[in-house]
Structure formats: structure tokens, C-alpha cells
mmCIF file of C-alpha atoms in Angstrom:
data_model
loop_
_atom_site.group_PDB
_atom_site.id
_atom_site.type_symbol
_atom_site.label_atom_id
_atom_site.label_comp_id
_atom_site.label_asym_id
_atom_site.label_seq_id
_atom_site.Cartn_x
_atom_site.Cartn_y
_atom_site.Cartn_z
ATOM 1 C CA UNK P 1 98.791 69.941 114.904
ATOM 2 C CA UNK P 2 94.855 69.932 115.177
ATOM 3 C CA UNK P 3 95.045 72.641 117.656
ATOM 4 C CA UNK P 4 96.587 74.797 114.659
ATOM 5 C CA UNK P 5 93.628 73.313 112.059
ATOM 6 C CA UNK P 6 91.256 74.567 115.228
ATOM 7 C CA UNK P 7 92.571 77.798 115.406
ATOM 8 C CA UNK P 8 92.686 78.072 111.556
ATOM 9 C CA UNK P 9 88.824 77.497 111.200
ATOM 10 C CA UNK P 10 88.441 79.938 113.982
ATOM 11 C CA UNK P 11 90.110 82.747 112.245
ATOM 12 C CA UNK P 12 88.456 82.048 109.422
ATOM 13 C CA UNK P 13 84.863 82.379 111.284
ATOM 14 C CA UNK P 14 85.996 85.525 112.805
ATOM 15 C CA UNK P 15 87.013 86.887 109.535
ATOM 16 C CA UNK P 16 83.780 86.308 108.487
ATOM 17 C CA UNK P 17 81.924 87.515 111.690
ATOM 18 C CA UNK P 18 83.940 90.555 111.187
ATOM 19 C CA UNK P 19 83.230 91.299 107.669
ATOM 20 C CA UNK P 20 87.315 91.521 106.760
ATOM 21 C CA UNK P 21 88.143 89.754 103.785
ATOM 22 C CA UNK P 22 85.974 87.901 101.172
ATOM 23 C CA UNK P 23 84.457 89.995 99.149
ATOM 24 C CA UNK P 24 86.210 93.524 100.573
ATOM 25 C CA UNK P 25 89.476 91.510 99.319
ATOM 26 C CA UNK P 26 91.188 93.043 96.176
ATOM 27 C CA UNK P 27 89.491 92.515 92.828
ATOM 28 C CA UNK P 28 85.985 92.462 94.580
ATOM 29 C CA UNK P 29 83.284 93.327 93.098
ATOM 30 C CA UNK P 30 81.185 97.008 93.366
ATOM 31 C CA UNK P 31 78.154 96.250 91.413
ATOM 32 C CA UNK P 32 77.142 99.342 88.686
ATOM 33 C CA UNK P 33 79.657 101.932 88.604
ATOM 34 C CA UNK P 34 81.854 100.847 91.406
ATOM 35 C CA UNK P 35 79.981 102.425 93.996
ATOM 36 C CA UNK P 36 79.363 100.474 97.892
ATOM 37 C CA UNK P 37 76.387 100.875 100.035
ATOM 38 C CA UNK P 38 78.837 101.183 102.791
ATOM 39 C CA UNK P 39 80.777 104.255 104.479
ATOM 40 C CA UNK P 40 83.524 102.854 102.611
ATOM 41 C CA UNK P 41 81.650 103.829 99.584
ATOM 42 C CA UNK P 42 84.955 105.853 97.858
ATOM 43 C CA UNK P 43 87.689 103.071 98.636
ATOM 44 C CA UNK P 44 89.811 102.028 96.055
ATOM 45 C CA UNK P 45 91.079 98.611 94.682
ATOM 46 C CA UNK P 46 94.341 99.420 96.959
ATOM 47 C CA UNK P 47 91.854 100.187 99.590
ATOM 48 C CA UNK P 48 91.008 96.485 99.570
ATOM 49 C CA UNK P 49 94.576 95.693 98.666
ATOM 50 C CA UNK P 50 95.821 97.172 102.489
ATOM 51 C CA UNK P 51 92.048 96.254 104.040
ATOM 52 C CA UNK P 52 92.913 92.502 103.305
ATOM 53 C CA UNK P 53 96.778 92.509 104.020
ATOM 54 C CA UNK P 54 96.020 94.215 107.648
ATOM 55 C CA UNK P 55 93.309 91.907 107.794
ATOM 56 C CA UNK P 56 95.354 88.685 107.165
ATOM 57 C CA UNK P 57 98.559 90.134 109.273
ATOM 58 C CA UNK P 58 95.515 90.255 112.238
ATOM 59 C CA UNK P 59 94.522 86.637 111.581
ATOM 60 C CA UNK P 60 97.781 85.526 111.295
ATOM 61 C CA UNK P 61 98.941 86.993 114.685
ATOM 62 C CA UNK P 62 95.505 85.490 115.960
ATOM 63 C CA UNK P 63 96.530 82.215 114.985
ATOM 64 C CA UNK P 64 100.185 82.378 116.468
ATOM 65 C CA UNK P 65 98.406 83.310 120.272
ATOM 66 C CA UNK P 66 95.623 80.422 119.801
ATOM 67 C CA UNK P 67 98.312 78.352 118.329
ATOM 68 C CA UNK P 68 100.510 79.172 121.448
ATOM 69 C CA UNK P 69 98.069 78.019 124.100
ATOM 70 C CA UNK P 70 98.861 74.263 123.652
ATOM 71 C CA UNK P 71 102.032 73.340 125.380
ATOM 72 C CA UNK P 72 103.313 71.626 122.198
ATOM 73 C CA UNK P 73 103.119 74.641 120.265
ATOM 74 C CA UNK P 74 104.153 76.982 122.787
ATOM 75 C CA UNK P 75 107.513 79.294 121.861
ATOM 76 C CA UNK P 76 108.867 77.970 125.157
ATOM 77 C CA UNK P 77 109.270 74.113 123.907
ATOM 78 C CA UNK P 78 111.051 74.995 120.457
ATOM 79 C CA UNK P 79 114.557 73.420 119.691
ATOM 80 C CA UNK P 80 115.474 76.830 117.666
ATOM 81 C CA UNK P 81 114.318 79.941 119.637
ATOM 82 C CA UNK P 82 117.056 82.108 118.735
ATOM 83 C CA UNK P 83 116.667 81.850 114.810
ATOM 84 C CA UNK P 84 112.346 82.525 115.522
ATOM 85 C CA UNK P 85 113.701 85.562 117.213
ATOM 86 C CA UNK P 86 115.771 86.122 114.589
ATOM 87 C CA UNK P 87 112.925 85.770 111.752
ATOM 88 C CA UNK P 88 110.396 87.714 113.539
ATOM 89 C CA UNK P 89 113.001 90.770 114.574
ATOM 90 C CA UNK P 90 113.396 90.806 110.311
ATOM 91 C CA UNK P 91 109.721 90.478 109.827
ATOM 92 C CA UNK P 92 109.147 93.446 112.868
ATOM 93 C CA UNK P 93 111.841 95.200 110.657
ATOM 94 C CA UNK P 94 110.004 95.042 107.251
ATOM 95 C CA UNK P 95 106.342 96.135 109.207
ATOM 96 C CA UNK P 96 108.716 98.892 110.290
ATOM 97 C CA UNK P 97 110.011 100.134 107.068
ATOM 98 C CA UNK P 98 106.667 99.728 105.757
ATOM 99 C CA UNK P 99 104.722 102.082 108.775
ATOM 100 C CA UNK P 100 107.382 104.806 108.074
ATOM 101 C CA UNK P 101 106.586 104.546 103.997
ATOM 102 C CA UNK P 102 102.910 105.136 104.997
ATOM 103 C CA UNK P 103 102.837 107.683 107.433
ATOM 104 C CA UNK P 104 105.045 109.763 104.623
ATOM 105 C CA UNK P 105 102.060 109.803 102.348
ATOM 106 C CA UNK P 106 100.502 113.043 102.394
ATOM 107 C CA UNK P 107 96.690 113.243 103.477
ATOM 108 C CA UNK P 108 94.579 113.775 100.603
ATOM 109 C CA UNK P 109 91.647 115.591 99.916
ATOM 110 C CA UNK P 110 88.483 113.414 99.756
ATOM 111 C CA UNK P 111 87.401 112.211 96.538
ATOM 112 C CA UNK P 112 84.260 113.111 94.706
ATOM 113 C CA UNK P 113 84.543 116.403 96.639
#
């Protein structure tokens, strides 16, 4: 189990090293008139919404490898691999579902254009 709290603090460092997350998460703030200094000047509060749900998918996957490098956390040594496979096929399934639902968005035209 302290592997896991290891690996925890570790994502959290690279989320911060990275710049994903805390304060690009939803409800952040933009100083005067909503405007960044960044080349994500024109994103939107659902902007931030998908930055920090990609964001904490990629940290959670992080954690599951680092997690996975101890032998007493590795997938091998579980009593119930069948119903893991199970969960993460229906998890797979949803990320699925939720790609397709995306890429059917038509482009739009830059704003303030």
C-alpha cells in the first residue's frame, strides 16, 4: 500500500510539473474579462472541464503502471482477474462511446474571429 501513496504523490508532482490541473481545472479563475496570457487564451469553462478529466484519466492510468511495478500490486497476483477484466472492458466501453460522441461534433470556427 505505500507503493500506491508513492505513486500518488508522484502523479501529483507531475501534474504540477506539467501544468495540468490546478488552476486550468473547471471554475478557475481568468483574471479581468476572462482572458489567459496563454495560447489557450479563448478556452472555455468546458475547455477546463475536458482539460482536467483527460488530465486525471492520464494520472490515473499513471498510477495503475507505477502501482503495477510492485509484485503485490501487480494484475498477475489478484484473486479476481476475470471481474478486473470485466470492469475495465465496461470502462474501455464508456471511453468508447464517449470518443465517438466527440469526434461527431462539428469543427467550429474560431472564436473572436
Amino acid at each position: 500500500m505505500a507503493s500506491f501513496a508513492v505513486a500518488r504523490s508522484a502523479a501529483r508532482a507531475r501534474r504540477w510539473e506539467h501544468g495540468s490541473g490546478g488552476a486550468r481545472g473547471p471554475g478557475a479563475c481568468r483574471g479581468s474579462a476572462g482572458a489567459r496570457d496563454r495560447p489557450g487564451d479563448l478556452d472555455t469553462v468546458a475547455d477546463d472541464c475536458v482539460t482536467a478529466f483527460l488530465s486525471a484519466l492520464d494520472d490515473s492510468l499513471w498510477l495503475l503502471a507505477e502501482a503495477q511495478r510492485a509484485p503485490s500490486c501487480a494484475f498477475e497476483n489478484t484473486a479476481r482477474p476475470q471481474d478486473h477484466i470485466t470492469d475495465l472492458r465496461r470502462l474501455v466501453h464508456r471511453l468508447q462511446g464517449l470518443l465517438l460522441r466527440w469526434e461527431e461534433v462539428p469543427p467550429q470556427a474560431p472564436r473572436g474571429l
